[in-house]
Amino acid sequence: MTIDIQTAQPYQVSIEAGALDRVGGIARGCGKPGAKAMLISDSRVFPLYGERVKASLEQAGFPTSSYIFPAGEQSKLISTVCDMYRALAEADFTRTDFIVTLGGGVTGDMGGFAAATFLRGIGFIQVPTSLLAMVDASVGGKTGVDLPFGKNLVGAFHQPMAVVADPETLRTLPEHFFRDGMGEVVKYGCIADAPLFQALEQGTALSDLSSMLETCVTCKKRLVEEDAQDMGRRMLLNFGHTFGHALEKLHGFQGLSHGEAVGVGMVMACQAGENLGVTLPGTAQRVRALLGKLGLPTEDTFTKEEVVAATALDKKSTGSTLRLVLLKGIGESMLYPITREKLLAAL
Ligand code: GLY
């Protein structure tokens, strides 16, 4: 199945078992005759799928070199991107050549950032291999790296030429990474898709992974098309993230994964929403029960004072006002500007 994303540079998301072998054909469809490709991947994913994707690109007529970095968020540094620039320069890349990112969110964000900035911008194809990257990070053009003071603090909007998701790669995804991605899947149910939330509650959503991925990407498509630059409705995707990012920071970006932190953040946002009279009573309990069923945590040991204080570098805040995302009920969300003081009282 394919989903068209109608941003300034339109592109297609392909979701199909075996799609890894079609990356070369898809690149050819993007109109890149005579171009070179650089496959960017990490030390965990490249040994699993790198040669297959490389073969597909070469069979389609794209001479392909590769750049592999040590797997993990600790590699998401500007220095790793500098190493990518060196590899691109050594391979004599010009503006018509392109990058293919093969891996999870770290690979896509960082390889996408290299593509956004090398020679002031070259094309790239996202080949996400984690659930988190398939349902969120690979679609919408957000690219970037971490700084010592926070995650994703440097970046650029740069839409890919195509996204190619092969659900079969999820079979080799370690269980905790799969759970991590489920946090974002629950988020889509919460903010925009009550039937998805119900299917997750009933345990039926996971029986057809491709269709679950399609539902999530379609939800993201609508928000990205409306607001590619993240100035308005796209911020609804930040549900659970204001508290989630704060918790990740409090944990020193170790021990609590992104999806786990977002899960706890969603419960906190529902509780705040219920206390503010915005969210239908009982919503927090439904979200808590679903996350628990999926093996995700629903609370943390840091105090609400510590969590609210740690929201200071949230990219969606203006001065002392946070743009919190609250639910009216399951499947319906809204932006709710609130001061840290009022938020603390609501928690
Ligand atoms: N991951 C949130 C967004 O793409 O806006």
Coordinates of C-alpha atoms and ligand atoms in Angstrom, one line a residue:
M1 CA 0.0 0.0 0.0
T2 CA 1.1 3.6 -0.6
I3 CA 0.2 6.8 1.1
D4 CA 0.7 10.1 -0.7
I5 CA 2.1 12.9 1.5
Q6 CA 1.2 16.3 -0.1
T7 CA 3.8 18.6 1.3
A8 CA 5.7 21.3 -0.8
Q9 CA 7.8 18.4 -2.1
P10 CA 5.2 15.5 -2.3
Y11 CA 6.3 12.0 -1.7
Q12 CA 5.0 8.5 -1.1
V13 CA 5.2 6.2 1.9
S14 CA 5.3 2.6 0.8
I15 CA 4.3 0.0 3.4
E16 CA 4.8 -3.6 2.1
A17 CA 6.4 -6.8 3.2
G18 CA 9.6 -7.3 1.2
A19 CA 9.8 -3.6 0.3
L20 CA 13.5 -3.5 1.2
D21 CA 14.2 -5.1 -2.2
R22 CA 12.2 -2.3 -3.9
V23 CA 14.3 0.6 -2.6
G24 CA 16.3 0.8 -5.8
G25 CA 13.2 0.8 -8.0
I26 CA 11.5 3.4 -5.8
A27 CA 14.7 5.6 -6.1
R28 CA 14.5 5.3 -9.9
G29 CA 10.9 6.4 -9.7
C30 CA 12.0 9.5 -7.9
G31 CA 13.9 10.5 -11.1
K32 CA 17.6 10.2 -10.2
P33 CA 19.2 8.9 -13.4
G34 CA 23.0 8.6 -13.1
A35 CA 23.1 9.5 -9.4
K36 CA 25.2 7.9 -6.6
A37 CA 23.7 6.8 -3.3
M38 CA 25.1 6.8 0.2
L39 CA 23.5 4.2 2.5
I40 CA 23.6 5.5 6.1
S41 CA 22.9 2.9 8.8
D42 CA 24.0 1.7 12.2
S43 CA 26.1 -1.2 13.5
R44 CA 22.9 -3.1 14.5
V45 CA 20.8 -2.7 11.4
F46 CA 23.4 -2.7 8.6
P47 CA 24.5 -6.3 9.2
L48 CA 20.8 -7.4 9.0
Y49 CA 19.6 -5.5 6.0
G50 CA 22.4 -3.3 4.6
E51 CA 23.6 -5.6 1.8
R52 CA 20.0 -6.2 0.6
V53 CA 19.2 -2.6 0.3
K54 CA 22.6 -1.9 -1.3
A55 CA 22.0 -4.7 -3.9
S56 CA 18.6 -3.2 -4.7
L57 CA 20.1 0.2 -5.3
E58 CA 23.0 -1.1 -7.4
Q59 CA 20.7 -3.3 -9.5
A60 CA 18.7 -0.1 -10.2
G61 CA 21.8 1.6 -11.5
F62 CA 22.9 3.6 -8.4
P63 CA 26.6 3.1 -7.4
T64 CA 26.2 2.9 -3.6
S65 CA 28.7 3.5 -0.8
S66 CA 27.9 3.1 2.9
Y67 CA 28.5 4.9 6.2
I68 CA 27.9 2.9 9.4
F69 CA 27.9 4.4 12.9
P70 CA 27.7 2.8 16.3
A71 CA 24.0 2.0 17.1
G72 CA 22.3 4.0 19.8
E73 CA 21.1 7.5 20.9
Q74 CA 24.6 8.3 22.2
S75 CA 25.7 8.5 18.5
K76 CA 23.2 11.2 17.7
L77 CA 25.8 13.9 17.8
I78 CA 26.8 16.7 15.5
S79 CA 30.3 15.0 15.3
T80 CA 28.6 11.9 13.8
V81 CA 27.0 14.1 11.2
C82 CA 30.4 15.7 10.5
D83 CA 31.8 12.2 9.8
M84 CA 28.9 11.7 7.4
Y85 CA 29.8 14.9 5.6
R86 CA 33.4 13.5 5.3
A87 CA 32.1 10.3 3.8
L88 CA 29.9 12.2 1.3
A89 CA 32.8 14.5 0.3
E90 CA 35.1 11.5 -0.1
A91 CA 32.6 9.9 -2.4
D92 CA 32.5 13.1 -4.5
F93 CA 28.8 13.7 -3.8
T94 CA 27.1 16.4 -5.8
R95 CA 23.6 17.9 -5.4
T96 CA 22.0 15.3 -7.7
D97 CA 23.2 12.4 -5.5
F98 CA 21.2 11.1 -2.6
I99 CA 21.3 9.5 0.8
V100 CA 19.3 6.4 1.9
T101 CA 18.8 6.1 5.7
L102 CA 18.3 2.5 6.9
G103 CA 17.3 2.1 10.5
G104 CA 15.4 3.6 13.4
G105 CA 14.7 7.2 14.4
V106 CA 18.3 8.0 15.2
T107 CA 19.5 7.0 11.8
G108 CA 16.7 8.7 9.9
D109 CA 16.9 12.0 11.9
M110 CA 20.7 12.2 11.6
G111 CA 21.0 11.0 8.0
G112 CA 18.1 13.3 7.1
F113 CA 19.9 16.2 8.8
A114 CA 23.1 15.4 6.8
A115 CA 20.9 15.4 3.6
A116 CA 19.2 18.7 4.7
T117 CA 22.6 20.5 5.1
F118 CA 25.2 18.9 2.8
L119 CA 25.6 21.2 -0.2
R120 CA 22.6 23.1 1.2
G121 CA 20.4 20.1 0.7
I122 CA 20.4 16.8 -1.2
G123 CA 17.7 14.3 -1.6
F124 CA 17.2 11.3 0.8
I125 CA 15.0 8.2 1.1
Q126 CA 13.9 7.0 4.5
V127 CA 13.9 3.2 5.1
P128 CA 12.6 2.9 8.7
T129 CA 13.2 -0.4 10.4
S130 CA 11.8 0.3 13.9
L131 CA 8.1 0.7 14.8
L132 CA 8.8 4.2 16.1
A133 CA 10.4 5.3 12.9
M134 CA 7.7 3.7 10.7
V135 CA 4.8 5.4 12.5
D136 CA 6.4 8.7 13.3
A137 CA 10.0 9.7 12.7
S138 CA 10.3 8.8 9.0
V139 CA 7.3 10.8 7.9
G140 CA 7.1 14.6 8.0
G141 CA 10.6 15.8 7.3
K142 CA 11.9 16.5 10.9
T143 CA 15.6 15.9 11.0
G144 CA 18.2 16.7 13.6
V145 CA 20.7 15.8 16.3
D146 CA 21.0 16.1 20.1
L147 CA 23.0 18.6 21.9
P148 CA 24.5 18.1 25.4
F149 CA 21.6 20.2 26.8
G150 CA 18.7 18.4 25.2
K151 CA 17.4 16.1 22.4
N152 CA 16.9 17.3 18.8
L153 CA 17.9 20.8 19.6
V154 CA 19.5 21.3 16.2
G155 CA 17.7 20.3 13.1
A156 CA 15.9 21.2 9.9
F157 CA 12.7 20.5 8.1
H158 CA 13.7 18.4 5.0
Q159 CA 11.1 16.1 3.5
P160 CA 12.3 12.8 2.1
M161 CA 11.9 11.8 -1.6
A162 CA 10.2 8.6 -0.4
V163 CA 9.7 6.5 2.7
V164 CA 9.9 2.7 2.3
A165 CA 8.7 0.7 5.3
D166 CA 9.0 -3.1 5.3
P167 CA 7.0 -4.5 8.2
E168 CA 9.1 -7.7 8.1
T169 CA 12.0 -5.8 9.6
L170 CA 10.0 -5.5 12.8
R171 CA 10.5 -9.3 13.3
T172 CA 14.2 -8.6 14.2
L173 CA 13.3 -5.6 16.4
P174 CA 14.1 -6.3 20.0
E175 CA 11.0 -6.5 22.1
H176 CA 11.7 -3.4 24.1
F177 CA 12.0 -1.3 20.9
F178 CA 8.7 -2.7 19.7
R179 CA 7.0 -1.7 23.0
D180 CA 8.6 1.7 22.7
G181 CA 7.0 2.3 19.3
M182 CA 3.6 1.1 20.7
G183 CA 3.7 4.2 22.9
E184 CA 3.4 6.3 19.7
V185 CA 0.8 4.1 18.3
V186 CA -1.4 4.6 21.4
K187 CA -0.8 8.4 21.0
Y188 CA -2.4 8.3 17.5
G189 CA -5.4 6.6 19.0
C190 CA -5.6 9.2 21.7
I191 CA -5.3 12.3 19.6
A192 CA -7.2 11.4 16.4
D193 CA -8.4 7.9 16.0
A194 CA -10.8 6.4 18.6
P195 CA -11.3 3.2 16.5
L196 CA -7.5 2.6 16.6
F197 CA -7.6 3.0 20.4
Q198 CA -10.5 0.6 20.7
A199 CA -8.7 -2.0 18.5
L200 CA -5.7 -1.7 20.7
E201 CA -7.9 -2.1 23.8
Q202 CA -9.5 -5.2 22.3
G203 CA -6.1 -6.6 21.2
T204 CA -7.0 -6.8 17.5
A205 CA -4.8 -3.9 16.1
L206 CA -1.6 -6.0 16.2
S207 CA -3.0 -8.9 14.1
D208 CA -2.5 -6.8 11.0
L209 CA 0.7 -4.8 11.4
S210 CA 0.6 -3.2 7.9
S211 CA -2.9 -1.9 8.4
M212 CA -1.9 -0.5 11.9
L213 CA 1.1 1.2 10.3
E214 CA -1.2 2.6 7.5
T215 CA -3.6 4.0 10.1
C216 CA -0.9 5.8 12.0
V217 CA 0.8 7.2 8.9
T218 CA -2.5 8.4 7.6
C219 CA -3.1 10.2 10.8
K220 CA 0.3 11.8 10.7
K221 CA -0.1 12.7 7.0
R222 CA -3.2 14.8 7.8
L223 CA -1.4 16.8 10.4
V224 CA 1.8 17.2 8.4
E225 CA -0.1 18.3 5.3
E226 CA -2.0 20.9 7.3
D227 CA 1.1 22.3 9.1
A228 CA 4.4 21.1 7.7
Q229 CA 6.4 23.7 9.7
D230 CA 4.9 22.6 13.1
M231 CA 3.4 26.0 13.9
G232 CA -0.2 24.8 14.7
R233 CA -2.1 21.5 14.4
R234 CA 1.0 19.4 13.9
M235 CA 1.8 20.1 17.5
L236 CA -1.0 17.7 18.5
L237 CA 1.6 15.0 17.7
N238 CA 3.3 16.3 20.8
F239 CA 0.6 14.7 23.1
G240 CA 2.4 13.2 26.1
H241 CA 5.8 14.6 24.8
T242 CA 6.0 17.8 27.0
F243 CA 6.1 15.6 30.1
G244 CA 7.8 12.8 28.3
H245 CA 10.7 14.8 27.2
A246 CA 11.0 16.3 30.7
L247 CA 11.1 12.7 32.1
E248 CA 13.7 11.6 29.6
K249 CA 15.8 14.6 30.6
L250 CA 15.4 13.8 34.3
H251 CA 16.5 10.3 33.7
G252 CA 19.6 11.5 31.9
F253 CA 18.3 10.0 28.6
Q254 CA 19.0 6.5 30.1
G255 CA 16.8 3.8 31.6
L256 CA 13.5 5.3 30.4
S257 CA 12.9 5.0 26.6
H258 CA 11.1 7.6 24.5
G259 CA 7.9 5.6 24.1
E260 CA 7.9 4.7 27.9
A261 CA 8.4 8.4 28.8
V262 CA 5.6 9.5 26.3
G263 CA 3.3 6.9 27.9
V264 CA 3.8 8.3 31.4
G265 CA 3.5 11.8 29.8
M266 CA 0.1 10.9 28.2
V267 CA -1.3 9.7 31.5
M268 CA -0.1 13.0 33.2
A269 CA -1.6 15.1 30.4
C270 CA -5.0 13.2 30.8
Q271 CA -4.9 13.7 34.5
A272 CA -4.2 17.4 34.1
G273 CA -6.9 17.7 31.5
E274 CA -9.5 16.0 33.7
N275 CA -8.5 18.3 36.6
L276 CA -8.9 21.3 34.3
G277 CA -12.3 20.2 33.2
V278 CA -11.2 19.8 29.6
T279 CA -10.9 16.0 29.4
L280 CA -13.7 13.6 29.8
P281 CA -13.4 12.0 33.2
G282 CA -12.2 8.4 33.1
T283 CA -9.9 9.1 30.0
A284 CA -6.7 8.9 32.1
Q285 CA -7.8 5.5 33.5
R286 CA -8.4 4.2 30.0
V287 CA -5.0 5.3 28.7
R288 CA -3.3 3.9 31.9
A289 CA -5.1 0.5 31.4
L290 CA -4.1 0.3 27.7
L291 CA -0.4 1.2 28.3
G292 CA -0.3 -1.3 31.2
K293 CA -1.7 -4.0 28.9
L294 CA 1.0 -3.2 26.3
G295 CA 3.7 -3.5 29.0
L296 CA 4.5 0.2 29.2
P297 CA 4.9 2.1 32.5
T298 CA 2.2 4.6 33.5
E299 CA 3.9 6.5 36.3
D300 CA 7.4 7.7 37.4
T301 CA 9.2 8.4 40.6
F302 CA 10.0 12.1 39.9
T303 CA 7.7 14.6 41.6
K304 CA 5.3 16.8 39.5
E305 CA 7.4 19.9 40.6
E306 CA 10.5 18.3 39.1
V307 CA 8.7 17.3 35.9
V308 CA 7.2 20.7 35.3
A309 CA 10.6 22.4 36.1
A310 CA 12.2 20.1 33.5
T311 CA 9.9 21.3 30.7
A312 CA 12.0 24.5 30.5
L313 CA 13.6 23.6 27.1
D314 CA 10.5 22.3 25.5
K315 CA 10.5 23.4 21.9
K316 CA 6.7 24.1 22.0
S317 CA 6.9 26.6 24.8
T318 CA 6.9 30.4 24.6
G319 CA 8.3 32.0 27.7
S320 CA 6.6 30.7 30.8
T321 CA 3.6 29.4 28.7
L322 CA 3.6 25.8 27.5
R323 CA 1.5 24.7 24.6
L324 CA 0.2 21.5 26.2
V325 CA -1.8 19.0 24.2
L326 CA -4.9 17.8 26.0
L327 CA -7.6 15.3 25.0
K328 CA -11.3 16.2 25.0
G329 CA -11.8 12.4 25.0
I330 CA -10.2 9.5 23.3
G331 CA -9.7 10.4 19.6
E332 CA -10.1 14.2 20.0
S333 CA -7.3 16.5 21.0
M334 CA -6.6 20.2 21.3
L335 CA -3.8 22.7 22.0
Y336 CA -4.1 24.2 25.5
P337 CA -1.7 27.1 26.3
I338 CA -1.0 27.1 30.1
T339 CA 1.5 28.6 32.4
R340 CA 3.8 26.3 34.4
E341 CA 2.2 27.6 37.6
K342 CA -1.4 26.6 36.5
L343 CA -0.1 23.3 35.2
L344 CA 1.5 22.4 38.5
A345 CA -1.8 23.2 40.2
A346 CA -3.7 21.0 37.7
L347 CA -1.4 18.0 38.3
Ligands
GLY1 N1 7.3 13.6 15.8 C1 6.4 14.7 15.8 C2 6.3 15.4 14.5 O1 6.8 14.9 13.5 O2 5.8 16.5 14.4

